[in-house]
């Protein structure tokens, strides 16, 4: 059957991929009565997965970590079931179970022990304690819903299970480009499958680490990465070890195909796609009762796939790991740096000239002229809109005079250092291309902030922003694959990247970065900035830094680069910049004009800084960019931190939303919110449990607030159940926020950085 004709028949070119669970949820809610389940001591990762199952069905999941709160909730609400996170050493689930067993609730409230797969001893322990049933994590949705139907009195659940198998028909498409990926996604969705699409590495890793898929389609051109390496890396993650990958082959090559199969591809389909073949292969996988056993057999040492423990073995065998502690030995790491331990010769010469009190513009120009590529870049830089010069700069001597010694030094760092460490890297989830985009963005934002607050050394701030995360490159170079492990844990646990660094490496990338720049003989204040750029101004007061303001500038710039989605270095959490830092800098807000200024400078600088680096750091000639939305959609952001920078607001504004920001302390915020035109949703940022009752009282008084999709960020434990609003658990990132909006029907697809238009549907903005 010809694929071209099928494309025309099956694809609506004006639509984006649709999430079937959102569409189905209205039908499901009509069949099932809304009830609230109780969760005791569930981790954020566990709770998030249960919420993904329960919320589309119209159920709430209320979580508590205190026994008295749980008792009160059970007596007042009588939930249909209690989910207990059962571990050997935690006492709360056992106390809750004892409370239920010793009261009249035993016959009314069944208890489910949530247990990590493979912990047979804990399963036995839970059964002996008397739980009604247990649920294994990672979650088998069908098994969980079947047990709910068996042990609870929820009407309609049996009927729903017999009619709909929505969560067992989930597919992920990792596409080469948006068009071909959307065509495949729409074809599958029209046949009842739930489909998520990713066309860049970061988004793909986020999806795979947070959801369970029945099938993953991997396009040969996905993220311009080697497919065999990608599949092998994915296979090392326990959650993906038994997920069938179907490889979409564009260029037939026997050797390449064998590598992909050896890495763990379950099946292959050759382009152009035959829709009969696609559907037959998917249905075969979905209906094969022996599939999991077949996948496990392929994972044995006699098969082709690597076991999930391979990464841990590699880590222990690394020459920079302490064999006794299993953590990084920093002295060994710095000793084995090789060429990375010294700056490029040209940068060293420029530094020596700049620091020489007897040097002149002419002597610096002479040094630069020895590197024609660098000289050409500096001329182009001097004439860029970043410096907004009126007259053309025609010579290196003139460029040095025009820019100044410090600006020339910063550009030399930007060009030669990036080129020095460029390459494909040794970690699948750590994209050096995206890393250096983030580094450049942080440098640019640092310089713009310096200009706004009149900091006297804007070029020093640029270099500090550029080098702030250089330790990550050293980790990637010296300990291959370990950043994959850190990134997976960060995504799954929704913790900070630094927390997982400490857990796995025993130190931070900032510890390595500061030692590196010390070897490079870079000024101490830049080293201190690298070491402390994750600290707020309040935490810097007792550190005795030479220039704490420089560290604060880079601290804010780093967070803004993350919120604006400019590159990616590993962290992803949105929140707020600490008020002590914004107060110390005198920087109160980041508005739309600030964001436009950053993007103008970023697009121009990145387009020529990366242009001539030919060893893997840049695969295209232009920087990532986004189109504005064709229709303006507004968001009312209500914050308890009016004098701090809201990263969620920056994220939304940088992706095209129109932001209207009001203070939670303003008694008239509900009236002001209701007056916002084209309001797609209302986002309330809270800091503590004491603020929640005030928000909810306003919601009850102004019922129209809930009609605009009210979302409260805070902690699920702080908020009781309610109609018309949902709670976004802290910490959260852009993906979690967009997923929340998709569940509420505000946007149609869950894609990082792509909000919906004024009508509540995707308007076609480009994620870049």
XYZ file of C-alpha atoms in Angstrom:
768
model
C 0.000 0.000 0.000
C 1.521 3.350 -1.027
C 2.541 5.491 1.929
C 2.029 8.786 0.079
C -1.702 8.180 -0.410
C -2.058 6.998 3.141
C -0.462 10.205 4.411
C -3.075 12.237 2.555
C -5.940 10.168 3.864
C -4.869 9.882 7.476
C -3.292 13.226 8.290
C -5.103 16.459 8.961
C -2.430 19.008 8.105
C -3.981 21.670 10.333
C -3.756 19.587 13.487
C -1.069 18.588 15.934
C -0.701 15.122 17.502
C -3.491 14.552 19.979
C -3.286 12.910 23.388
C -6.037 10.325 23.569
C -6.239 10.237 27.373
C -7.372 13.856 27.503
C -10.072 13.175 24.933
C -11.186 10.009 26.686
C -11.272 11.504 30.173
C -14.615 13.292 29.714
C -16.310 10.000 28.777
C -14.631 8.171 31.628
C -15.617 10.791 34.217
C -19.272 10.428 33.222
C -19.087 6.720 34.010
C -17.105 6.871 37.272
C -17.968 8.722 40.451
C -15.249 11.185 41.543
C -13.454 9.907 44.638
C -10.212 10.653 46.476
C -7.583 8.018 47.109
C -5.193 8.399 50.046
C -1.423 8.070 49.645
C 0.819 7.592 52.671
C 4.535 8.360 52.403
C 4.734 8.057 48.599
C 7.835 9.583 46.976
C 7.285 12.282 44.312
C 8.188 9.833 41.538
C 5.728 7.196 42.803
C 2.969 9.742 43.336
C 3.452 11.259 39.888
C 2.992 7.871 38.215
C -0.170 7.065 40.188
C -1.553 10.532 39.402
C -1.004 9.909 35.693
C -3.304 6.885 36.023
C -5.941 8.260 38.398
C -6.429 11.897 37.355
C -7.568 11.215 33.747
C -10.187 8.892 35.256
C -11.500 11.735 37.404
C -9.956 10.482 40.667
C -7.931 12.570 43.134
C -4.832 11.396 44.984
C -4.375 13.101 48.344
C -1.014 12.559 50.036
C -0.043 12.837 53.713
C 3.125 12.066 55.662
C 1.714 12.558 59.173
C -0.306 9.899 61.010
C -2.784 12.289 62.638
C -3.634 13.899 59.295
C -4.215 10.458 57.791
C -6.499 9.421 60.671
C -8.545 12.589 60.349
C -8.866 12.194 56.580
C -9.940 8.540 56.847
C -12.605 9.260 59.457
C -14.003 12.295 57.612
C -13.735 11.187 53.974
C -13.432 7.375 54.067
C -11.326 7.005 50.889
C -11.965 3.974 48.651
C -8.361 2.798 49.108
C -5.068 3.697 50.793
C -1.716 3.400 48.998
C 1.126 2.679 51.424
C 4.750 3.036 50.319
C 6.034 -0.135 51.969
C 9.737 -0.267 52.832
C 11.629 -2.174 55.479
C 12.558 0.770 57.695
C 9.661 3.223 57.448
C 7.078 3.042 60.212
C 4.288 5.283 58.908
C 2.658 2.712 56.550
C 2.618 0.152 59.364
C 1.048 2.667 61.742
C -1.622 3.519 59.176
C -2.346 -0.157 58.564
C -2.650 -0.806 62.300
C -5.032 2.153 62.635
C -7.275 0.815 59.854
C -7.192 -2.735 61.236
C -8.157 -1.648 64.751
C -11.114 0.515 63.764
C -14.423 0.021 62.018
C -12.719 1.114 58.776
C -11.133 -2.291 58.132
C -14.058 -3.516 56.030
C -14.510 -0.164 54.260
C -10.978 0.873 53.250
C -8.722 -1.669 51.497
C -4.967 -1.105 51.799
C -2.403 -1.504 49.008
C 1.330 -1.779 49.637
C 3.378 -0.012 46.940
C 6.632 -1.946 46.531
C 9.606 -1.620 44.199
C 9.794 -4.563 41.797
C 12.194 -7.316 42.777
C 11.900 -6.796 46.551
C 10.355 -10.193 47.289
C 11.211 -9.940 50.976
C 9.241 -6.714 51.324
C 6.288 -8.285 49.489
C 6.254 -11.117 52.037
C 6.576 -8.620 54.877
C 3.590 -6.612 53.608
C 1.458 -9.723 53.150
C 2.255 -10.874 56.689
C 1.301 -7.428 58.025
C -2.145 -7.871 56.508
C -2.445 -5.487 53.551
C -5.262 -6.357 51.178
C -2.996 -6.358 48.127
C 0.252 -4.935 46.778
C 1.176 -2.859 43.731
C 4.589 -3.215 42.129
C 6.549 -0.163 40.954
C 7.292 0.708 38.154
C 3.561 0.556 37.709
C 1.684 -1.997 35.610
C -1.433 0.082 35.016
C -3.698 -2.762 33.962
C -2.728 -4.837 37.008
C -3.287 -1.857 39.337
C -6.741 -1.037 37.967
C -7.726 -4.715 38.048
C -6.805 -4.903 41.755
C -8.749 -1.707 42.441
C -11.803 -3.220 40.764
C -11.422 -6.379 42.865
C -10.860 -4.821 46.296
C -12.811 -1.528 46.161
C -16.453 -0.622 45.693
C -15.902 1.914 42.904
C -18.845 1.557 40.552
C -18.113 1.438 36.844
C -14.468 0.389 37.106
C -15.141 -3.153 35.876
C -17.081 -1.771 32.924
C -14.335 0.698 32.145
C -11.670 -2.005 32.190
C -13.640 -4.133 29.798
C -14.318 -1.233 27.398
C -11.056 0.717 27.437
C -7.442 -0.377 27.618
C -6.062 3.170 27.286
C -2.880 2.930 29.316
C -1.776 -0.317 27.672
C -1.635 1.329 24.245
C 1.047 3.954 24.814
C 3.639 4.696 22.127
C 6.584 7.081 21.968
C 7.868 8.406 18.631
C 11.444 9.718 18.586
C 11.419 11.439 15.222
C 13.969 12.911 12.843
C 11.781 15.931 12.135
C 8.448 17.287 13.264
C 6.582 16.603 10.029
C 7.371 12.900 9.634
C 6.957 12.271 13.366
C 3.542 13.957 13.401
C 2.345 11.953 10.400
C 3.187 8.695 12.178
C 1.709 9.954 15.468
C -1.607 11.015 13.944
C -1.935 7.702 12.073
C -1.457 5.760 15.335
C -3.729 8.048 17.360
C -6.527 7.639 14.857
C -6.320 3.920 15.595
C -6.752 4.339 19.336
C -3.160 4.586 20.552
C -1.854 7.240 22.921
C 1.232 8.793 21.341
C 3.947 11.162 22.601
C 6.381 12.761 20.155
C 9.919 14.079 20.663
C 12.284 15.438 18.039
C 15.163 16.490 20.281
C 17.236 14.499 22.741
C 16.300 16.342 25.914
C 12.570 15.959 25.326
C 12.974 12.304 24.372
C 14.950 11.476 27.506
C 12.379 13.310 29.645
C 9.500 11.321 28.157
C 11.218 7.938 28.402
C 12.328 8.506 31.980
C 8.880 9.539 33.227
C 6.428 7.327 31.368
C 6.108 3.660 30.554
C 5.628 2.898 26.856
C 4.543 -0.295 25.126
C 6.445 0.573 21.951
C 9.117 3.152 21.077
C 9.658 4.159 17.442
C 13.204 5.453 16.916
C 13.920 7.274 13.654
C 17.379 6.837 12.161
C 17.881 10.614 12.152
C 16.690 11.289 15.718
C 18.744 14.066 17.366
C 21.596 13.478 14.876
C 22.948 10.785 17.203
C 24.261 7.299 16.536
C 21.212 5.032 16.816
C 23.105 2.013 18.153
C 24.645 4.078 20.949
C 21.276 5.597 21.805
C 19.503 2.251 22.025
C 22.335 0.698 24.054
C 22.193 3.620 26.474
C 18.410 3.406 26.794
C 18.627 -0.356 27.364
C 20.899 0.176 30.363
C 18.044 1.920 32.145
C 15.937 -0.604 34.036
C 12.617 0.906 32.976
C 13.513 0.565 29.287
C 15.219 -2.805 29.459
C 12.070 -4.656 28.311
C 10.496 -2.039 26.036
C 10.512 -2.988 22.322
C 12.244 -0.402 20.114
C 11.151 -0.346 16.461
C 13.875 1.254 14.368
C 12.785 3.341 11.373
C 15.530 2.842 8.801
C 16.071 5.527 6.153
C 19.331 4.335 4.547
C 19.725 0.544 4.217
C 23.176 -0.594 5.282
C 23.861 -4.157 6.435
C 26.626 -3.258 8.896
C 24.592 -0.428 10.414
C 21.510 -2.623 10.752
C 23.536 -5.306 12.548
C 24.881 -2.739 15.021
C 21.390 -1.490 15.766
C 20.055 -5.018 16.285
C 22.992 -5.886 18.531
C 22.351 -2.748 20.563
C 18.786 -3.881 21.269
C 16.411 -2.888 18.463
C 13.431 -5.260 18.556
C 12.360 -4.746 14.943
C 13.004 -2.579 11.869
C 10.793 -0.818 9.311
C 12.212 0.681 6.146
C 11.184 4.103 4.819
C 8.894 4.960 3.072
C 6.580 3.513 5.710
C 3.857 1.056 4.801
C 0.988 1.675 7.209
C -0.079 -1.983 7.054
C 3.391 -2.991 8.223
C 3.412 -0.375 11.007
C 0.030 -1.396 12.356
C 0.727 -5.146 12.109
C 4.001 -4.842 14.022
C 2.442 -2.684 16.746
C -0.548 -4.985 17.177
C 1.715 -8.020 17.317
C 3.723 -6.446 20.120
C 0.613 -5.307 22.016
C -1.007 -8.738 21.862
C 2.037 -10.955 22.436
C 1.752 -12.589 25.895
C 5.349 -13.864 25.689
C 6.893 -10.525 24.692
C 8.453 -9.673 28.039
C 10.063 -13.102 28.362
C 11.468 -12.808 24.834
C 12.956 -9.403 25.633
C 14.482 -10.719 28.842
C 16.084 -13.643 27.006
C 17.770 -11.221 24.631
C 19.150 -9.398 27.631
C 21.109 -12.371 29.015
C 24.915 -12.567 28.647
C 24.492 -15.017 25.753
C 22.348 -12.497 23.855
C 23.239 -9.256 22.154
C 22.048 -6.709 24.692
C 24.083 -5.266 27.544
C 22.768 -5.767 31.049
C 21.563 -2.697 32.976
C 24.499 -3.023 35.400
C 27.081 -2.279 32.686
C 27.210 1.409 33.513
C 27.943 0.695 37.174
C 30.767 -1.678 36.191
C 32.263 0.973 33.921
C 32.105 3.507 36.735
C 33.917 1.233 39.168
C 36.576 0.419 36.586
C 37.306 4.058 35.774
C 40.833 5.226 36.540
C 39.543 8.252 38.456
C 37.269 6.349 40.855
C 38.306 5.472 44.382
C 37.894 1.685 44.583
C 36.961 1.721 48.280
C 34.298 4.463 48.235
C 33.132 4.074 44.629
C 33.191 7.875 44.319
C 35.361 10.203 42.254
C 38.899 10.783 43.487
C 39.392 14.433 42.503
C 43.184 14.251 42.758
C 43.262 11.330 40.300
C 40.848 13.105 37.982
C 42.903 16.307 37.818
C 46.099 14.290 37.343
C 44.654 12.439 34.334
C 43.246 15.476 32.507
C 45.971 15.443 29.869
C 45.526 18.258 27.342
C 42.348 19.421 29.072
C 44.479 20.541 31.992
C 46.032 23.404 30.010
C 44.481 26.326 28.147
C 44.882 26.633 24.372
C 48.151 28.384 23.507
C 46.387 31.345 21.872
C 44.256 32.001 24.963
C 47.353 31.849 27.148
C 49.140 34.396 24.918
C 46.137 36.742 24.995
C 45.901 36.472 28.784
C 49.597 37.247 29.171
C 49.260 40.287 26.903
C 46.119 41.581 28.614
C 47.694 41.214 32.059
C 50.957 42.902 30.994
C 50.792 46.562 32.153
C 53.195 47.585 29.366
C 51.135 46.030 26.543
C 49.181 48.100 24.038
C 46.305 47.634 21.648
C 48.825 47.147 18.887
C 50.661 44.347 20.718
C 47.387 42.550 21.461
C 46.303 42.930 17.840
C 49.592 41.381 16.750
C 48.975 38.320 18.933
C 45.441 37.906 17.605
C 46.560 38.250 13.995
C 48.541 35.041 14.423
C 45.221 33.144 14.353
C 43.297 34.157 11.240
C 40.096 32.374 12.270
C 40.105 34.145 15.645
C 40.924 37.494 14.031
C 37.999 37.107 11.633
C 35.640 36.285 14.473
C 36.735 39.267 16.545
C 36.106 41.611 13.626
C 32.652 40.140 13.138
C 31.981 40.348 16.878
C 33.019 44.019 16.968
C 30.540 44.780 14.192
C 27.646 42.772 15.671
C 24.480 44.239 17.170
C 25.691 42.867 20.494
C 27.846 46.013 20.698
C 25.632 48.192 18.469
C 28.517 50.139 16.904
C 27.576 52.902 14.476
C 30.747 52.761 12.371
C 32.237 49.699 10.718
C 35.312 48.251 12.460
C 37.757 47.394 9.674
C 40.977 46.212 11.369
C 42.110 44.130 14.341
C 43.845 47.178 15.869
C 40.591 49.107 15.640
C 38.610 46.137 17.024
C 40.893 45.932 20.080
C 40.515 49.659 20.706
C 36.760 49.543 20.100
C 36.039 46.470 22.217
C 38.696 46.863 24.859
C 41.154 44.342 26.237
C 38.595 42.588 28.441
C 36.075 42.087 25.632
C 38.783 40.626 23.393
C 39.812 38.309 26.196
C 36.203 37.140 26.732
C 35.702 36.430 23.033
C 38.973 34.487 22.908
C 37.654 32.339 25.748
C 34.332 31.870 23.987
C 35.922 30.751 20.737
C 39.058 28.852 21.677
C 37.745 27.161 24.825
C 34.573 25.956 23.099
C 36.630 24.612 20.208
C 39.066 23.039 22.631
C 36.475 20.846 24.351
C 34.076 20.367 21.423
C 33.153 16.883 20.264
C 30.380 14.336 20.373
C 30.913 13.547 24.018
C 30.685 10.279 25.921
C 27.131 10.437 27.307
C 23.920 9.941 25.390
C 21.870 12.388 27.461
C 24.606 15.041 27.695
C 24.565 16.877 24.385
C 27.634 19.109 24.122
C 25.907 21.109 21.433
C 23.095 22.028 23.850
C 25.568 22.428 26.721
C 27.517 25.114 24.898
C 24.363 26.887 23.826
C 23.474 27.060 27.516
C 26.974 28.263 28.429
C 26.867 31.008 25.796
C 23.339 32.037 26.859
C 24.460 32.292 30.489
C 27.415 34.450 29.441
C 25.182 36.737 27.375
C 22.585 37.087 30.118
C 25.367 37.786 32.645
C 26.623 40.617 30.457
C 23.118 42.084 29.977
C 22.430 41.945 33.721
C 25.787 43.662 34.342
C 24.786 46.502 32.031
C 21.404 46.900 33.723
C 22.823 47.063 37.255
C 25.973 48.954 36.156
C 28.385 46.274 37.257
C 31.857 47.581 36.235
C 33.184 44.339 34.677
C 30.576 43.093 32.168
C 33.144 41.091 30.169
C 34.299 39.317 33.305
C 30.659 38.394 33.907
C 30.451 37.081 30.320
C 33.468 34.793 30.879
C 32.098 33.671 34.253
C 28.791 32.719 32.622
C 30.579 30.980 29.787
C 32.691 28.794 32.093
C 30.282 28.289 34.992
C 29.571 24.609 34.193
C 32.881 23.635 32.561
C 33.256 20.874 35.150
C 30.464 18.939 33.393
C 32.595 18.610 30.267
C 35.434 17.193 32.363
C 33.072 14.645 33.952
C 31.763 13.631 30.529
C 35.285 13.319 29.143
C 36.831 11.446 32.063
C 33.941 9.228 33.248
C 32.031 8.125 30.119
C 28.323 7.484 30.646
C 28.036 8.702 34.225
C 26.099 11.824 33.205
C 23.473 9.492 31.725
C 23.019 7.898 35.121
C 22.809 11.295 36.856
C 20.295 12.597 34.324
C 18.038 9.521 34.554
C 17.957 9.761 38.347
C 17.293 13.498 38.196
C 14.321 13.019 35.860
C 12.850 10.034 37.702
C 13.200 11.390 41.234
C 12.425 15.022 40.244
C 15.405 16.095 42.334
C 18.072 18.602 41.461
C 20.923 17.618 39.184
C 23.401 18.530 41.944
C 21.748 16.205 44.444
C 22.267 13.251 42.121
C 25.862 14.356 41.452
C 26.553 14.111 45.176
C 24.853 10.721 45.411
C 26.706 9.182 42.467
C 30.030 11.035 42.202
C 30.510 12.180 45.771
C 31.107 15.760 44.592
C 29.762 18.453 42.269
C 30.807 19.615 38.822
C 31.549 22.985 40.435
C 34.222 21.348 42.628
C 35.905 20.011 39.498
C 35.422 23.244 37.551
C 37.124 25.424 40.155
C 40.174 23.137 40.234
C 40.326 23.191 36.443
C 40.369 26.987 36.119
C 42.962 27.123 38.876
C 45.184 24.922 36.677
C 44.399 27.304 33.822
C 45.658 30.179 36.025
C 42.409 32.115 35.631
C 41.753 34.923 38.203
C 40.543 33.738 41.596
C 37.231 35.599 41.482
C 36.235 33.691 38.347
C 37.108 30.422 40.058
C 34.981 31.424 43.050
C 32.124 32.290 40.700
C 32.291 28.822 39.147
C 32.386 27.208 42.583
C 29.504 29.202 44.092
C 27.253 30.057 41.155
C 24.510 27.795 42.536
C 24.372 29.757 45.819
C 22.012 32.621 46.648
C 23.385 35.945 47.872
C 22.281 35.045 51.405
C 24.457 31.941 51.340
C 27.448 33.854 49.974
C 27.647 36.310 52.854
C 29.847 34.080 55.007
C 32.054 32.735 52.186
C 34.485 35.641 52.007
C 34.442 35.851 48.208
C 36.494 38.464 46.385
C 33.480 39.438 44.266
C 30.168 37.997 45.549
C 28.202 40.179 43.118
C 29.848 38.422 40.154
C 28.774 35.038 41.556
C 25.219 36.353 42.042
C 25.062 37.666 38.466
C 26.036 34.269 37.052
C 23.671 32.551 39.515
C 20.691 34.501 38.150
C 21.854 34.203 34.520
C 22.172 30.413 34.804
C 18.615 30.094 36.097
C 17.256 32.428 33.437
C 18.999 30.487 30.653
C 17.309 27.319 31.956
C 13.913 29.032 32.189
C 14.264 30.452 28.665
C 15.143 26.978 27.387
C 18.396 28.200 25.789
C 20.468 25.050 25.514
C 20.547 22.403 28.228
C 23.237 21.438 30.740
C 21.392 18.936 32.899
C 19.247 20.899 35.333
C 15.598 21.515 34.533
C 13.805 22.698 37.680
C 11.707 25.885 37.586
C 11.005 27.885 40.717
C 12.059 31.349 41.833
C 15.340 33.186 42.208
C 15.980 33.797 45.896
C 14.896 37.278 46.972
C 18.232 37.979 48.666
C 19.984 37.640 45.300
C 17.654 39.925 43.363
C 17.837 42.442 46.217
C 21.648 42.314 46.257
C 21.722 42.950 42.510
C 18.875 45.437 42.397
C 17.200 43.336 39.702
C 13.499 43.086 40.436
C 11.957 41.589 37.336
C 12.553 40.050 33.934
C 10.053 41.417 31.444
C 9.313 40.732 27.793
C 11.794 43.401 26.635
C 14.596 41.764 28.641
C 13.781 38.415 27.038
C 13.779 39.971 23.557
C 17.148 41.611 24.231
C 18.614 38.280 25.328
C 17.272 36.490 22.256
C 18.581 39.121 19.859
C 22.093 38.897 21.279
C 21.917 35.116 21.631
C 20.792 34.477 18.062
C 23.433 36.738 16.548
C 26.368 35.615 18.678
C 25.637 31.911 18.536
C 25.172 31.981 14.769
C 28.792 32.918 14.145
C 30.562 31.696 17.295
C 29.585 28.095 16.503
C 29.736 28.445 12.737
C 33.296 27.306 12.108
C 33.637 24.700 14.850
C 33.600 21.568 12.733
C 34.148 18.747 15.178
C 30.644 18.038 16.351
C 29.474 20.887 18.534
C 27.060 22.281 15.931
C 25.181 20.395 13.267
C 23.407 23.383 11.716
C 24.469 26.916 10.896
C 21.897 28.732 12.989
C 21.051 28.889 16.653
C 17.874 27.358 18.088
C 14.933 29.759 17.858
C 11.183 29.821 18.404
C 8.396 31.457 16.459
C 5.941 33.566 18.402
C 2.427 32.213 18.750
C 0.046 33.177 15.977
C -2.556 34.057 18.606
C -1.803 35.543 22.025
C -2.691 33.424 25.026
C -2.586 35.068 28.442
C -1.616 33.680 31.829
C -2.357 35.268 35.187
C 0.526 34.487 37.553
C -0.257 35.055 41.234
C 2.882 34.927 43.357
C 3.767 35.193 47.019
C 7.226 36.388 45.894
C 6.478 39.688 44.086
C 10.031 40.980 44.537
C 11.668 37.814 43.206
C 12.115 36.594 39.652
C 9.622 33.849 38.861
C 11.304 31.316 36.574
C 7.930 29.810 35.685
C 6.850 33.236 34.429
C 10.068 33.609 32.441
C 9.593 30.144 30.966
C 6.015 30.884 29.904
C 6.810 34.373 28.593
C 9.828 33.176 26.613
C 7.663 30.553 24.884
C 5.022 33.036 23.785
C 2.520 33.440 26.613
C 1.414 36.916 27.665
C 2.063 37.212 31.410
C -0.026 39.227 33.878
C 1.634 39.078 37.303
C -0.130 39.918 40.564
C 0.942 39.661 44.201
C -0.802 37.139 46.414
C -0.781 39.775 49.166
C -2.951 42.028 46.975
C -6.515 41.506 48.165
C -7.827 42.355 44.701
C -5.835 39.740 42.778
C -8.964 37.663 41.967
C -10.731 40.673 40.391
C -7.589 41.608 38.438
C -7.198 38.018 37.274
C -10.753 37.809 35.989
C -10.181 40.969 33.941
C -7.270 39.442 31.972
C -8.320 39.006 28.345
C -7.702 35.685 26.567
C -6.761 34.066 29.887
C -5.867 30.432 29.178
C -5.139 29.571 32.810
C -4.230 31.014 36.209
C -1.026 29.964 37.930
C -0.644 30.510 41.681
C 2.871 30.200 43.150
C 2.897 29.480 46.885
C 5.698 29.113 49.413
C 4.057 27.575 52.462
C 0.990 25.721 53.686
C -0.254 28.859 55.474
C -0.945 30.533 52.113
C -3.170 27.742 50.806
C -6.327 28.463 52.884
C -6.334 32.079 51.654
C -6.076 30.947 48.034
C -8.870 28.401 48.445
C -11.135 30.898 50.195
C -10.710 33.242 47.227
C -11.519 30.372 44.881
C -14.765 29.723 46.766
C -15.672 33.415 46.699
C -14.760 33.909 43.050
C -15.942 30.692 41.425
C -15.135 32.062 37.962
C -11.441 31.585 38.739
C -11.749 27.839 38.241
C -13.252 28.288 34.790
C -9.860 29.519 33.598
C -8.031 26.353 34.696
C -6.553 27.237 38.073
C -3.221 25.605 38.904
C -1.600 25.943 42.326
C 2.098 25.175 42.676
C 3.077 23.969 46.101
C 2.815 20.596 47.764
C 0.020 18.070 47.298
C 0.062 17.432 51.067
C -0.899 21.064 51.720
C -4.066 21.074 49.632
C -7.293 19.192 50.208
C -9.356 17.976 47.289
C -11.455 20.429 45.331
C -13.264 20.983 42.069
C -11.866 23.229 39.357
C -8.232 23.381 40.375
C -5.211 21.127 40.423
C -1.926 21.144 42.296
C 1.482 21.130 40.624
C 3.917 19.544 43.035
C 7.205 21.276 43.816
C 9.762 20.890 42.404
C 8.594 20.994 38.800
C 9.956 21.756 35.349
C 8.607 22.925 31.999
C 7.618 19.387 30.975
C 5.614 18.865 34.191
C 3.862 22.209 33.746
C 2.932 21.459 30.127
C 1.817 17.932 31.078
C -0.423 19.495 33.709
C -1.905 21.852 31.138
C -2.494 18.985 28.705
C -4.376 17.054 31.404
C -6.554 20.108 31.974
C -7.145 20.509 28.226
C -5.377 23.891 27.998
C -2.875 22.564 25.482
C -3.392 19.563 23.250
C 0.101 18.065 23.202
C 2.797 17.824 25.833
C 5.864 19.374 24.304
C 8.456 21.410 26.170
C 8.223 25.058 25.262
C 5.070 24.880 23.119
C 2.023 26.543 24.735
C -1.470 26.598 23.316
C -3.110 29.493 21.566
C -5.945 31.655 22.762
C -8.498 29.009 21.998
C -6.874 26.430 24.248
C -5.324 24.408 21.403
C -1.847 24.229 20.011
C -1.212 27.066 17.606
C 1.855 25.775 15.924
C 4.685 27.555 17.702
C 8.065 26.103 16.874
C 9.975 24.583 19.711
C 13.265 24.835 17.848
